[in-house]
Every structure is written in structure tokens, then in C-alpha cells.
XYZ file of C-alpha atoms in Angstrom:
282
model
C 62.930 37.757 -31.511
C 59.320 36.995 -32.416
C 56.204 38.765 -30.905
C 54.245 36.247 -28.529
C 50.856 35.958 -27.076
C 49.731 40.062 -26.231
C 46.805 41.782 -25.609
C 48.070 44.842 -27.868
C 47.744 44.443 -31.352
C 50.107 44.283 -33.903
C 49.654 47.266 -36.253
C 46.700 49.189 -34.638
C 48.585 49.581 -31.063
C 52.503 48.777 -32.205
C 54.919 47.586 -35.329
C 56.600 45.513 -35.492
C 58.567 43.463 -38.434
C 57.787 39.510 -37.023
C 60.419 37.948 -36.799
C 63.128 40.768 -36.542
C 67.201 38.141 -36.488
C 69.594 39.588 -34.634
C 72.769 38.564 -35.837
C 76.222 38.875 -33.665
C 79.549 39.145 -35.324
C 81.871 36.429 -34.308
C 83.830 37.207 -30.821
C 81.879 40.228 -30.694
C 80.446 41.118 -27.277
C 78.393 43.666 -28.498
C 74.407 44.176 -27.479
C 72.051 44.161 -30.806
C 68.722 46.053 -30.713
C 65.082 45.412 -32.072
C 62.681 48.152 -32.802
C 59.773 48.213 -32.287
C 57.273 51.529 -32.707
C 53.785 52.479 -30.732
C 50.612 53.940 -32.617
C 49.337 56.655 -30.641
C 45.887 55.801 -31.046
C 42.729 57.941 -29.714
C 40.991 54.213 -28.383
C 40.008 54.455 -24.851
C 41.350 50.650 -24.063
C 43.481 50.832 -20.611
C 46.929 49.852 -20.876
C 48.075 46.812 -23.101
C 51.135 44.627 -23.365
C 53.582 43.090 -26.009
C 55.256 40.119 -25.358
C 59.302 39.593 -27.247
C 60.145 35.588 -27.099
C 63.522 34.698 -28.441
C 64.017 31.425 -31.087
C 65.801 30.053 -33.101
C 69.190 30.244 -31.885
C 72.333 29.505 -34.203
C 75.979 28.230 -33.667
C 75.289 26.095 -30.648
C 73.918 29.088 -28.414
C 71.588 28.857 -25.638
C 68.853 31.073 -24.381
C 69.026 32.350 -21.113
C 66.517 32.911 -17.951
C 65.214 36.305 -19.487
C 64.112 34.760 -22.830
C 60.979 36.673 -22.815
C 60.197 40.398 -22.856
C 57.080 41.998 -21.695
C 56.555 45.955 -22.715
C 53.396 47.563 -21.228
C 51.620 50.334 -23.297
C 50.078 52.985 -21.030
C 46.974 54.194 -22.245
C 47.109 58.350 -22.230
C 43.687 58.730 -23.705
C 40.977 59.505 -21.850
C 37.205 59.971 -21.526
C 34.693 62.359 -20.371
C 32.984 59.459 -19.782
C 33.071 56.264 -18.501
C 33.325 53.411 -20.529
C 31.729 49.803 -19.903
C 32.992 46.283 -21.434
C 32.753 42.232 -20.467
C 35.559 41.201 -19.778
C 35.807 38.700 -22.156
C 34.198 38.719 -26.212
C 33.703 34.760 -25.567
C 33.642 32.139 -23.328
C 33.454 28.580 -23.138
C 31.842 26.959 -20.043
C 30.967 23.440 -19.257
C 27.175 21.808 -18.749
C 28.056 21.147 -15.408
C 29.976 23.903 -13.942
C 26.529 25.176 -12.694
C 26.283 29.378 -10.889
C 29.214 31.078 -13.185
C 29.861 34.722 -12.283
C 31.343 36.942 -15.183
C 32.908 40.351 -14.499
C 32.020 43.859 -16.244
C 35.013 46.540 -16.226
C 34.666 50.146 -16.398
C 37.408 52.687 -17.977
C 37.332 56.289 -17.232
C 35.285 56.416 -13.965
C 34.116 60.223 -12.913
C 32.845 61.299 -9.450
C 28.879 59.547 -10.274
C 28.207 56.088 -9.904
C 27.564 54.725 -12.942
C 24.945 51.521 -13.584
C 23.715 49.460 -17.065
C 21.795 46.759 -17.517
C 23.012 43.183 -18.464
C 20.279 41.485 -21.075
C 19.836 38.333 -22.633
C 20.620 38.474 -26.181
C 19.388 36.375 -29.065
C 21.456 32.451 -28.031
C 20.924 29.356 -29.510
C 20.309 27.619 -25.370
C 17.634 28.126 -24.379
C 16.312 30.030 -21.130
C 15.024 27.530 -18.774
C 16.174 24.388 -20.320
C 19.956 25.384 -20.478
C 20.354 27.765 -18.772
C 18.625 29.944 -15.747
C 19.101 33.605 -16.039
C 15.512 34.770 -15.417
C 15.807 38.353 -14.241
C 17.797 41.039 -15.375
C 20.796 42.317 -13.535
C 22.104 45.708 -13.145
C 25.577 46.403 -12.598
C 26.221 49.105 -10.280
C 29.978 50.556 -10.548
C 30.450 53.177 -7.172
C 31.629 56.716 -7.682
C 35.285 56.867 -8.929
C 35.440 53.281 -8.834
C 37.394 51.324 -11.672
C 36.765 47.625 -9.880
C 35.351 45.278 -11.862
C 31.717 44.458 -10.566
C 30.060 40.641 -11.542
C 26.586 38.925 -12.819
C 26.143 35.805 -12.681
C 23.861 32.710 -15.016
C 23.752 29.093 -13.971
C 23.932 26.496 -16.819
C 21.613 23.453 -16.409
C 23.377 19.439 -17.479
C 20.907 17.714 -18.968
C 20.919 14.708 -20.167
C 20.188 15.608 -23.925
C 23.004 15.153 -26.866
C 22.267 18.520 -28.247
C 26.000 19.924 -29.066
C 27.467 22.979 -27.955
C 25.228 26.004 -27.694
C 25.512 29.551 -26.545
C 24.211 32.463 -24.386
C 24.795 35.946 -25.545
C 24.430 39.326 -23.155
C 25.056 42.661 -23.867
C 24.630 46.121 -22.414
C 21.529 48.486 -22.464
C 20.629 51.931 -19.927
C 23.746 52.672 -19.224
C 23.666 56.114 -16.624
C 26.153 58.315 -15.912
C 26.080 58.629 -20.305
C 29.081 55.870 -19.910
C 29.652 54.788 -23.676
C 30.098 51.060 -24.220
C 33.792 49.622 -25.176
C 35.561 47.025 -27.355
C 33.512 43.680 -25.606
C 30.272 45.077 -25.615
C 28.659 41.921 -26.279
C 29.342 38.990 -24.402
C 28.903 35.370 -26.020
C 29.337 31.746 -23.440
C 29.485 28.571 -25.121
C 28.276 25.763 -23.530
C 29.956 23.013 -23.765
C 27.463 19.630 -24.431
C 29.531 17.098 -22.013
C 26.898 14.193 -23.667
C 28.870 14.627 -26.943
C 32.243 13.689 -25.259
C 33.094 10.059 -25.539
C 31.503 8.523 -28.537
C 33.095 6.375 -30.756
C 33.210 5.499 -34.188
C 29.841 3.413 -34.544
C 28.569 6.251 -32.354
C 28.552 3.880 -28.879
C 29.059 4.974 -25.173
C 32.310 4.430 -24.262
C 30.695 2.968 -20.813
C 27.431 2.497 -19.441
C 26.446 3.290 -15.762
C 24.001 0.922 -13.943
C 21.668 0.735 -12.222
C 21.367 4.374 -12.434
C 19.663 5.487 -9.747
C 21.679 3.421 -7.737
C 21.480 2.571 -3.453
C 24.781 2.337 -3.566
C 26.108 0.302 -5.654
C 26.286 0.638 -9.471
C 28.761 -1.266 -12.571
C 30.594 0.434 -15.254
C 30.426 -1.464 -18.424
C 33.420 -0.197 -20.441
C 33.973 -0.405 -23.875
C 37.214 -3.108 -24.118
C 39.236 -0.336 -25.947
C 39.428 2.123 -22.723
C 42.313 2.157 -21.059
C 42.860 4.725 -17.889
C 41.205 5.347 -14.430
C 38.031 6.196 -13.012
C 36.925 9.142 -11.003
C 33.931 10.082 -8.752
C 33.327 13.861 -7.690
C 30.349 15.099 -5.939
C 28.691 18.541 -6.877
C 31.541 20.314 -4.819
C 34.362 18.676 -7.013
C 35.182 16.549 -4.246
C 36.175 13.545 -5.806
C 35.062 10.057 -3.671
C 36.377 7.141 -5.968
C 39.805 7.740 -7.649
C 40.832 4.293 -9.641
C 42.468 2.370 -12.364
C 40.624 0.462 -14.778
C 41.095 -3.166 -14.755
C 38.372 -4.753 -16.392
C 35.178 -4.209 -18.687
C 32.619 -4.237 -16.112
C 34.065 -2.328 -12.316
C 32.096 -2.464 -9.722
C 32.115 0.601 -7.088
C 30.736 1.716 -3.968
C 29.089 4.927 -2.246
C 27.404 3.200 0.616
C 30.192 4.579 2.717
C 29.139 8.550 1.310
C 26.865 9.933 3.135
C 25.706 12.135 0.750
C 23.139 11.270 -1.778
C 22.309 13.558 -5.001
C 23.680 13.702 -7.981
C 27.389 12.737 -8.577
C 30.176 13.071 -11.857
C 31.152 9.850 -13.385
C 34.970 10.505 -15.561
C 37.213 8.293 -17.471
C 40.503 9.765 -18.296
C 43.177 7.938 -20.354
C 46.605 7.754 -18.752
C 47.591 10.801 -20.232
C 44.701 12.684 -18.535
C 42.195 13.847 -21.294
C 38.462 13.528 -20.338
C 37.496 10.353 -22.828
C 33.455 10.164 -21.167
C 31.462 11.629 -18.678
C 28.184 10.552 -17.215
C 25.652 11.740 -14.126
C 24.344 9.018 -11.644
C 21.880 9.694 -8.976
C 22.649 8.269 -5.313
C 19.532 7.955 -3.670
């Protein structure tokens, strides 16, 4: 009986000898048990889960439908003041994803409203070049509400091969005596799409010409590519989806009424994104 992916932390929220082997004697149908101890800490952290999985059977035994068991630890700690946390401590986004929303959570809300500012911290990405977050955003939790609130920022999809970069946010100016919980810092990694699809010699796996285009364009492929081409608009709608048939493939966007930037993606037959490029349809 082995630990699975859990939100509770072994040795902090509970103790368990992982894995624990359960033995059924020959001919016996008696249930067997494992022991898990809950640690009663004094941390306000909300409910957490422990996941147990069955694995490594012997004697040709099979595992039935109930192969996983989830235990919820109900937090019994209360704070005299609200506790604020980002939903995630870290998160990764693609460079082409545009405007994104991230949640801020509250524990132990009381009869007063609570607010906090989300501040841009020291980041390797540059505001105004790699992303947009010009104005500090204030999060407001209504009195008595435990509903998450969100803030937003926008990723700029540039054409620079610059590697992955990060954007850091932190809290400031909390009201109503609120304190900050475990995730009091959010680090967002922007994954550089220009770094996708470079071969062992540092060359692109395909190039697009002409770009910009008035409709017709060609993909000049590396001869090693096998897979398919997908072209999507800025809403994520697929306008072209074709299997790669050669090293120079013509395409036509003339029938697409909307002008603007389109994403040209080349996938392997297994569904792995090999390279992504932008084309301007004007």
C-alpha cells in the first residue's frame, strides 16, 4: 500500500511507513489493515488529502476497481485573522497564451472585508517587453466570504529566442489584520516558444515564407519531420490541419476572413509539439 500524489505532506501532516506490505495468509479472506497516524499541528492550512494506492501484488492477484483510497484531513485550526495565499507557489505558462488569471485564496474570513495588493516582484522577464502588469491590482474579499478572488496579467508573445523567463508576484498592504500563508510568493515561468524545435545543429525544423502573407504561404520542412501541421487563430480555433507530405508544403489562408496573427504548429504523429511559429495574415 503505497503513497500516491497527496496535498498533505508525509512527516508534517501525517506519518506512514511507505510502502506498507499487507499479507493475506493462504486460504484466508480476513481483511488486513495498514496504520497511518495524523499529526495535529497548529497551522491554519485548510483540508488536505492523503492518497494510498495498491501495487505489486503477488500470487497472480488482480487489483479491483477500488485501487486507490483518499483520506481527507479536516483542518481543526482556526485563526483569529484571515490568512491569504496564492493558489499556487509556482506555475508555468506558454508565451503565446495571452491574458491569464490567477487565484488568491483566503482562510478564516471574518465579518469584515479583507483586501490585499498583488505586487510585481524582482523578475527575469521585463514588464512591457515580455509581459504587461503596469498597475498594482487590489484583491478584495467580501465580509464572511471564503470564495477565491483573481488577478490578471498578459504575456507578450515576442519573436526572440531568449529562453524561459519568470515573473514574480507577492502580497503587500493587507487589511483587516490578515496574515500571509504558505504560498505568499507566486513565480510564473514563461516558456519561450522560440526555443521549441531546434535541431542538433541549432537550425529551425521549418521556416515560413512569405511572412507576412496575403493568403498563400509555404512551409519549408526539415526532411526528418514526420507528423502534421496545425494552424490556429487567436481564439485557438483550428483553420488548417494536414499531414506532412513533403519538404515544401503550400497552404492558403485566403478563405479565412479574419486577418491577424496565426499560430503554425508542427506536431509529431504521437502528438508532441515539435515547433511553433507565428504568421501574419494581412
